[in-house]
Amino acid sequence: MNCTWQAGRGAPADTQYFLYWQKSREDNQMECELYIKDENDRNIGCTFQNVSIGTEKAYFLVNGSSKDSLIQFYDEYIDLYKIEKLMPPSNITVNCDEIKNDCIIQWQRPQISHSNKDMCFKYEINIKYKVRMSSLTLNINSYICIYQCINIFLRSSTRKKYVLKMRAAGSACLVSPAWGEWSAPVEFGK
């Protein structure tokens, strides 16, 4: 988890910032383990390792200190699942049937720490192929994958090479509805 902030506009040059967070009301408050610094060696961000996202709001506090003046603190409660950036689907495979002219696309849902349900996601599949040095894009609409992650793609030609990319977004459960990162391209066909 990465957290960032900006120094206050009127903050003296010696101002230093410290971040504390509390995963839930029952947990202890923790200070940042690894600060991100600016060119003046001032803390402007923090990286936390191995963060699991719960369903409760997490509490964040950025405190500042200076020899010259009092620094206003900033605090906020945040639903982490709402701002989580989803990784792309994994283990994407494409198996084509040369006789039927169709391909079965399968994948595994993104891994998140607070749900193991397939029905929490929708997927966007982007398939492209080259036509005389230009790129024609065929898009399959976003849809919700429930239980089994599978899609059947009907090829217009068995003699073309296709490139597929996928990404995911939350469609239910406590998962961010924002589209995540695209997967690495997967090539299939001739």
PDB file of N, CA and C in Angstrom, residues 117-176:
ATOM      1  N   LYS A 117     -14.550 -14.735  -3.745  1.00  0.00           N
ATOM      2  CA  LYS A 117     -15.722 -15.052  -4.563  1.00  0.00           C
ATOM      3  C   LYS A 117     -15.501 -14.607  -6.005  1.00  0.00           C
ATOM      4  N   ASP A 118     -15.732 -15.508  -6.955  1.00  0.00           N
ATOM      5  CA  ASP A 118     -15.610 -15.170  -8.369  1.00  0.00           C
ATOM      6  C   ASP A 118     -16.661 -14.157  -8.804  1.00  0.00           C
ATOM      7  N   MET A 119     -17.831 -14.172  -8.163  1.00  0.00           N
ATOM      8  CA  MET A 119     -18.931 -13.320  -8.617  1.00  0.00           C
ATOM      9  C   MET A 119     -18.739 -11.839  -8.278  1.00  0.00           C
ATOM     10  N   CYS A 120     -17.616 -11.472  -7.676  1.00  0.00           N
ATOM     11  CA  CYS A 120     -17.373 -10.078  -7.299  1.00  0.00           C
ATOM     12  C   CYS A 120     -16.831  -9.239  -8.451  1.00  0.00           C
ATOM     13  N   PHE A 121     -16.522  -9.849  -9.590  1.00  0.00           N
ATOM     14  CA  PHE A 121     -15.805  -9.153 -10.651  1.00  0.00           C
ATOM     15  C   PHE A 121     -16.551  -9.135 -11.977  1.00  0.00           C
ATOM     16  N   LYS A 122     -16.234  -8.120 -12.766  1.00  0.00           N
ATOM     17  CA  LYS A 122     -16.593  -8.102 -14.183  1.00  0.00           C
ATOM     18  C   LYS A 122     -15.282  -7.925 -14.945  1.00  0.00           C
ATOM     19  N   TYR A 123     -15.277  -8.314 -16.207  1.00  0.00           N
ATOM     20  CA  TYR A 123     -14.046  -8.331 -16.977  1.00  0.00           C
ATOM     21  C   TYR A 123     -14.231  -7.636 -18.304  1.00  0.00           C
ATOM     22  N   GLU A 124     -13.190  -6.978 -18.759  1.00  0.00           N
ATOM     23  CA  GLU A 124     -13.160  -6.422 -20.103  1.00  0.00           C
ATOM     24  C   GLU A 124     -12.098  -7.185 -20.876  1.00  0.00           C
ATOM     25  N   ILE A 125     -12.488  -7.692 -22.027  1.00  0.00           N
ATOM     26  CA  ILE A 125     -11.570  -8.442 -22.883  1.00  0.00           C
ATOM     27  C   ILE A 125     -11.361  -7.626 -24.154  1.00  0.00           C
ATOM     28  N   ASN A 126     -10.102  -7.414 -24.510  1.00  0.00           N
ATOM     29  CA  ASN A 126      -9.765  -6.659 -25.712  1.00  0.00           C
ATOM     30  C   ASN A 126      -8.961  -7.585 -26.616  1.00  0.00           C
ATOM     31  N   ILE A 127      -9.461  -7.805 -27.838  1.00  0.00           N
ATOM     32  CA  ILE A 127      -8.780  -8.678 -28.794  1.00  0.00           C
ATOM     33  C   ILE A 127      -8.488  -7.876 -30.052  1.00  0.00           C
ATOM     34  N   LYS A 128      -7.239  -7.959 -30.500  1.00  0.00           N
ATOM     35  CA  LYS A 128      -6.820  -7.234 -31.705  1.00  0.00           C
ATOM     36  C   LYS A 128      -6.155  -8.207 -32.669  1.00  0.00           C
ATOM     37  N   TYR A 129      -6.188  -7.837 -33.956  1.00  0.00           N
ATOM     38  CA  TYR A 129      -5.364  -8.544 -34.926  1.00  0.00           C
ATOM     39  C   TYR A 129      -4.937  -7.565 -36.000  1.00  0.00           C
ATOM     40  N   LYS A 130      -3.833  -7.904 -36.683  1.00  0.00           N
ATOM     41  CA  LYS A 130      -3.258  -7.029 -37.711  1.00  0.00           C
ATOM     42  C   LYS A 130      -3.915  -7.298 -39.059  1.00  0.00           C
ATOM     43  N   VAL A 131      -4.250  -6.212 -39.771  1.00  0.00           N
ATOM     44  CA  VAL A 131      -4.781  -6.310 -41.125  1.00  0.00           C
ATOM     45  C   VAL A 131      -3.969  -5.360 -41.986  1.00  0.00           C
ATOM     46  N   ARG A 132      -3.114  -5.899 -42.835  1.00  0.00           N
ATOM     47  CA  ARG A 132      -2.289  -5.090 -43.740  1.00  0.00           C
ATOM     48  C   ARG A 132      -1.638  -3.894 -43.039  1.00  0.00           C
ATOM     49  N   MET A 133      -0.872  -4.167 -42.018  1.00  0.00           N
ATOM     50  CA  MET A 133      -0.088  -3.163 -41.306  1.00  0.00           C
ATOM     51  C   MET A 133      -0.916  -2.210 -40.435  1.00  0.00           C
ATOM     52  N   SER A 134      -2.227  -2.366 -40.404  1.00  0.00           N
ATOM     53  CA  SER A 134      -3.027  -1.545 -39.496  1.00  0.00           C
ATOM     54  C   SER A 134      -3.619  -2.465 -38.435  1.00  0.00           C
ATOM     55  N   SER A 135      -4.072  -1.884 -37.375  1.00  0.00           N
ATOM     56  CA  SER A 135      -4.596  -2.698 -36.281  1.00  0.00           C
ATOM     57  C   SER A 135      -6.109  -2.559 -36.215  1.00  0.00           C
ATOM     58  N   LEU A 136      -6.799  -3.651 -36.381  1.00  0.00           N
ATOM     59  CA  LEU A 136      -8.252  -3.670 -36.240  1.00  0.00           C
ATOM     60  C   LEU A 136      -8.558  -4.177 -34.842  1.00  0.00           C
ATOM     61  N   THR A 137      -9.415  -3.500 -34.122  1.00  0.00           N
ATOM     62  CA  THR A 137      -9.731  -3.908 -32.759  1.00  0.00           C
ATOM     63  C   THR A 137     -11.106  -4.530 -32.703  1.00  0.00           C
ATOM     64  N   LEU A 138     -11.176  -5.720 -32.143  1.00  0.00           N
ATOM     65  CA  LEU A 138     -12.453  -6.376 -31.876  1.00  0.00           C
ATOM     66  C   LEU A 138     -12.641  -6.357 -30.372  1.00  0.00           C
ATOM     67  N   ASN A 139     -13.709  -5.806 -29.892  1.00  0.00           N
ATOM     68  CA  ASN A 139     -13.948  -5.761 -28.456  1.00  0.00           C
ATOM     69  C   ASN A 139     -15.118  -6.653 -28.083  1.00  0.00           C
ATOM     70  N   ILE A 140     -14.929  -7.421 -27.029  1.00  0.00           N
ATOM     71  CA  ILE A 140     -16.020  -8.191 -26.446  1.00  0.00           C
ATOM     72  C   ILE A 140     -16.494  -7.378 -25.257  1.00  0.00           C
ATOM     73  N   ASN A 141     -17.775  -7.146 -25.145  1.00  0.00           N
ATOM     74  CA  ASN A 141     -18.303  -6.305 -24.075  1.00  0.00           C
ATOM     75  C   ASN A 141     -17.928  -6.830 -22.699  1.00  0.00           C
ATOM     76  N   SER A 142     -17.907  -5.901 -21.746  1.00  0.00           N
ATOM     77  CA  SER A 142     -17.684  -6.298 -20.358  1.00  0.00           C
ATOM     78  C   SER A 142     -18.850  -7.169 -19.909  1.00  0.00           C
ATOM     79  N   TYR A 143     -18.551  -8.129 -19.078  1.00  0.00           N
ATOM     80  CA  TYR A 143     -19.602  -8.980 -18.558  1.00  0.00           C
ATOM     81  C   TYR A 143     -19.171  -9.483 -17.196  1.00  0.00           C
ATOM     82  N   ILE A 144     -20.081 -10.047 -16.478  1.00  0.00           N
ATOM     83  CA  ILE A 144     -19.794 -10.565 -15.151  1.00  0.00           C
ATOM     84  C   ILE A 144     -19.540 -12.058 -15.243  1.00  0.00           C
ATOM     85  N   CYS A 145     -18.411 -12.467 -14.708  1.00  0.00           N
ATOM     86  CA  CYS A 145     -18.061 -13.883 -14.669  1.00  0.00           C
ATOM     87  C   CYS A 145     -18.530 -14.431 -13.331  1.00  0.00           C
ATOM     88  N   ILE A 146     -19.409 -15.404 -13.351  1.00  0.00           N
ATOM     89  CA  ILE A 146     -19.893 -16.018 -12.119  1.00  0.00           C
ATOM     90  C   ILE A 146     -19.464 -17.479 -12.101  1.00  0.00           C
ATOM     91  N   TYR A 147     -18.821 -17.881 -11.018  1.00  0.00           N
ATOM     92  CA  TYR A 147     -18.363 -19.248 -10.764  1.00  0.00           C
ATOM     93  C   TYR A 147     -17.208 -19.665 -11.668  1.00  0.00           C
ATOM     94  N   GLN A 148     -17.427 -19.761 -12.976  1.00  0.00           N
ATOM     95  CA  GLN A 148     -16.378 -20.247 -13.863  1.00  0.00           C
ATOM     96  C   GLN A 148     -15.959 -19.122 -14.791  1.00  0.00           C
ATOM     97  N   CYS A 149     -14.688 -18.813 -14.809  1.00  0.00           N
ATOM     98  CA  CYS A 149     -14.188 -17.728 -15.649  1.00  0.00           C
ATOM     99  C   CYS A 149     -13.863 -18.283 -17.033  1.00  0.00           C
ATOM    100  N   ILE A 150     -14.780 -18.039 -17.962  1.00  0.00           N
ATOM    101  CA  ILE A 150     -14.643 -18.607 -19.302  1.00  0.00           C
ATOM    102  C   ILE A 150     -15.394 -17.736 -20.300  1.00  0.00           C
ATOM    103  N   ASN A 151     -14.874 -17.646 -21.526  1.00  0.00           N
ATOM    104  CA  ASN A 151     -15.548 -16.919 -22.594  1.00  0.00           C
ATOM    105  C   ASN A 151     -15.240 -17.634 -23.898  1.00  0.00           C
ATOM    106  N   ILE A 152     -16.187 -17.647 -24.817  1.00  0.00           N
ATOM    107  CA  ILE A 152     -15.960 -18.252 -26.126  1.00  0.00           C
ATOM    108  C   ILE A 152     -15.877 -17.138 -27.158  1.00  0.00           C
ATOM    109  N   PHE A 153     -14.775 -17.120 -27.911  1.00  0.00           N
ATOM    110  CA  PHE A 153     -14.518 -16.115 -28.937  1.00  0.00           C
ATOM    111  C   PHE A 153     -14.613 -16.795 -30.299  1.00  0.00           C
ATOM    112  N   LEU A 154     -15.496 -16.284 -31.150  1.00  0.00           N
ATOM    113  CA  LEU A 154     -15.645 -16.829 -32.497  1.00  0.00           C
ATOM    114  C   LEU A 154     -14.709 -16.076 -33.433  1.00  0.00           C
ATOM    115  N   ARG A 155     -13.732 -16.800 -33.977  1.00  0.00           N
ATOM    116  CA  ARG A 155     -12.746 -16.175 -34.876  1.00  0.00           C
ATOM    117  C   ARG A 155     -13.345 -15.957 -36.259  1.00  0.00           C
ATOM    118  N   SER A 156     -12.968 -14.841 -36.854  1.00  0.00           N
ATOM    119  CA  SER A 156     -13.412 -14.586 -38.227  1.00  0.00           C
ATOM    120  C   SER A 156     -12.514 -15.311 -39.221  1.00  0.00           C
ATOM    121  N   SER A 157     -11.308 -15.657 -38.776  1.00  0.00           N
ATOM    122  CA  SER A 157     -10.377 -16.364 -39.650  1.00  0.00           C
ATOM    123  C   SER A 157      -9.432 -17.204 -38.800  1.00  0.00           C
ATOM    124  N   THR A 158      -9.156 -18.422 -39.266  1.00  0.00           N
ATOM    125  CA  THR A 158      -8.193 -19.270 -38.546  1.00  0.00           C
ATOM    126  C   THR A 158      -6.769 -18.946 -38.957  1.00  0.00           C
ATOM    127  N   ARG A 159      -6.591 -18.064 -39.933  1.00  0.00           N
ATOM    128  CA  ARG A 159      -5.256 -17.741 -40.433  1.00  0.00           C
ATOM    129  C   ARG A 159      -4.694 -16.450 -39.848  1.00  0.00           C
ATOM    130  N   LYS A 160      -5.364 -15.892 -38.873  1.00  0.00           N
ATOM    131  CA  LYS A 160      -4.898 -14.641 -38.273  1.00  0.00           C
ATOM    132  C   LYS A 160      -4.301 -14.898 -36.904  1.00  0.00           C
ATOM    133  N   LYS A 161      -3.363 -14.028 -36.535  1.00  0.00           N
ATOM    134  CA  LYS A 161      -2.783 -14.075 -35.204  1.00  0.00           C
ATOM    135  C   LYS A 161      -3.472 -12.991 -34.376  1.00  0.00           C
ATOM    136  N   TYR A 162      -3.959 -13.362 -33.210  1.00  0.00           N
ATOM    137  CA  TYR A 162      -4.696 -12.463 -32.335  1.00  0.00           C
ATOM    138  C   TYR A 162      -3.875 -12.142 -31.090  1.00  0.00           C
ATOM    139  N   VAL A 163      -4.157 -10.982 -30.514  1.00  0.00           N
ATOM    140  CA  VAL A 163      -3.540 -10.573 -29.246  1.00  0.00           C
ATOM    141  C   VAL A 163      -4.668 -10.189 -28.295  1.00  0.00           C
ATOM    142  N   LEU A 164      -4.655 -10.782 -27.122  1.00  0.00           N
ATOM    143  CA  LEU A 164      -5.719 -10.581 -26.141  1.00  0.00           C
ATOM    144  C   LEU A 164      -5.150  -9.924 -24.882  1.00  0.00           C
ATOM    145  N   LYS A 165      -5.895  -8.967 -24.330  1.00  0.00           N
ATOM    146  CA  LYS A 165      -5.590  -8.370 -23.027  1.00  0.00           C
ATOM    147  C   LYS A 165      -6.883  -8.350 -22.223  1.00  0.00           C
ATOM    148  N   MET A 166      -6.754  -8.429 -20.901  1.00  0.00           N
ATOM    149  CA  MET A 166      -7.928  -8.404 -20.025  1.00  0.00           C
ATOM    150  C   MET A 166      -7.665  -7.512 -18.827  1.00  0.00           C
ATOM    151  N   ARG A 167      -8.758  -7.007 -18.268  1.00  0.00           N
ATOM    152  CA  ARG A 167      -8.676  -6.305 -16.993  1.00  0.00           C
ATOM    153  C   ARG A 167      -9.965  -6.562 -16.229  1.00  0.00           C
ATOM    154  N   ALA A 168      -9.939  -6.250 -14.936  1.00  0.00           N
ATOM    155  CA  ALA A 168     -11.079  -6.545 -14.074  1.00  0.00           C
ATOM    156  C   ALA A 168     -11.500  -5.313 -13.300  1.00  0.00           C
ATOM    157  N   ALA A 169     -12.758  -5.325 -12.862  1.00  0.00           N
ATOM    158  CA  ALA A 169     -13.303  -4.294 -11.966  1.00  0.00           C
ATOM    159  C   ALA A 169     -14.289  -4.999 -11.044  1.00  0.00           C
ATOM    160  N   GLY A 170     -14.571  -4.385  -9.914  1.00  0.00           N
ATOM    161  CA  GLY A 170     -15.551  -4.942  -9.007  1.00  0.00           C
ATOM    162  C   GLY A 170     -16.955  -4.723  -9.542  1.00  0.00           C
ATOM    163  N   SER A 171     -17.791  -5.745  -9.408  1.00  0.00           N
ATOM    164  CA  SER A 171     -19.187  -5.595  -9.840  1.00  0.00           C
ATOM    165  C   SER A 171     -20.141  -5.838  -8.684  1.00  0.00           C
ATOM    166  N   ALA A 172     -19.636  -6.316  -7.596  1.00  0.00           N
ATOM    167  CA  ALA A 172     -20.440  -6.598  -6.405  1.00  0.00           C
ATOM    168  C   ALA A 172     -19.460  -6.754  -5.251  1.00  0.00           C
ATOM    169  N   CYS A 173     -19.946  -7.215  -4.137  1.00  0.00           N
ATOM    170  CA  CYS A 173     -19.106  -7.421  -2.953  1.00  0.00           C
ATOM    171  C   CYS A 173     -18.447  -6.097  -2.562  1.00  0.00           C
ATOM    172  N   LEU A 174     -17.418  -6.161  -1.762  1.00  0.00           N
ATOM    173  CA  LEU A 174     -16.684  -4.967  -1.352  1.00  0.00           C
ATOM    174  C   LEU A 174     -15.412  -4.878  -2.178  1.00  0.00           C
ATOM    175  N   VAL A 175     -15.581  -4.599  -3.483  1.00  0.00           N
ATOM    176  CA  VAL A 175     -14.469  -4.521  -4.427  1.00  0.00           C
ATOM    177  C   VAL A 175     -14.604  -3.220  -5.210  1.00  0.00           C
ATOM    178  N   SER A 176     -13.477  -2.547  -5.426  1.00  0.00           N
ATOM    179  CA  SER A 176     -13.478  -1.278  -6.149  1.00  0.00           C
ATOM    180  C   SER A 176     -14.101  -1.436  -7.534  1.00  0.00           C
TER     181      SER A 176
END
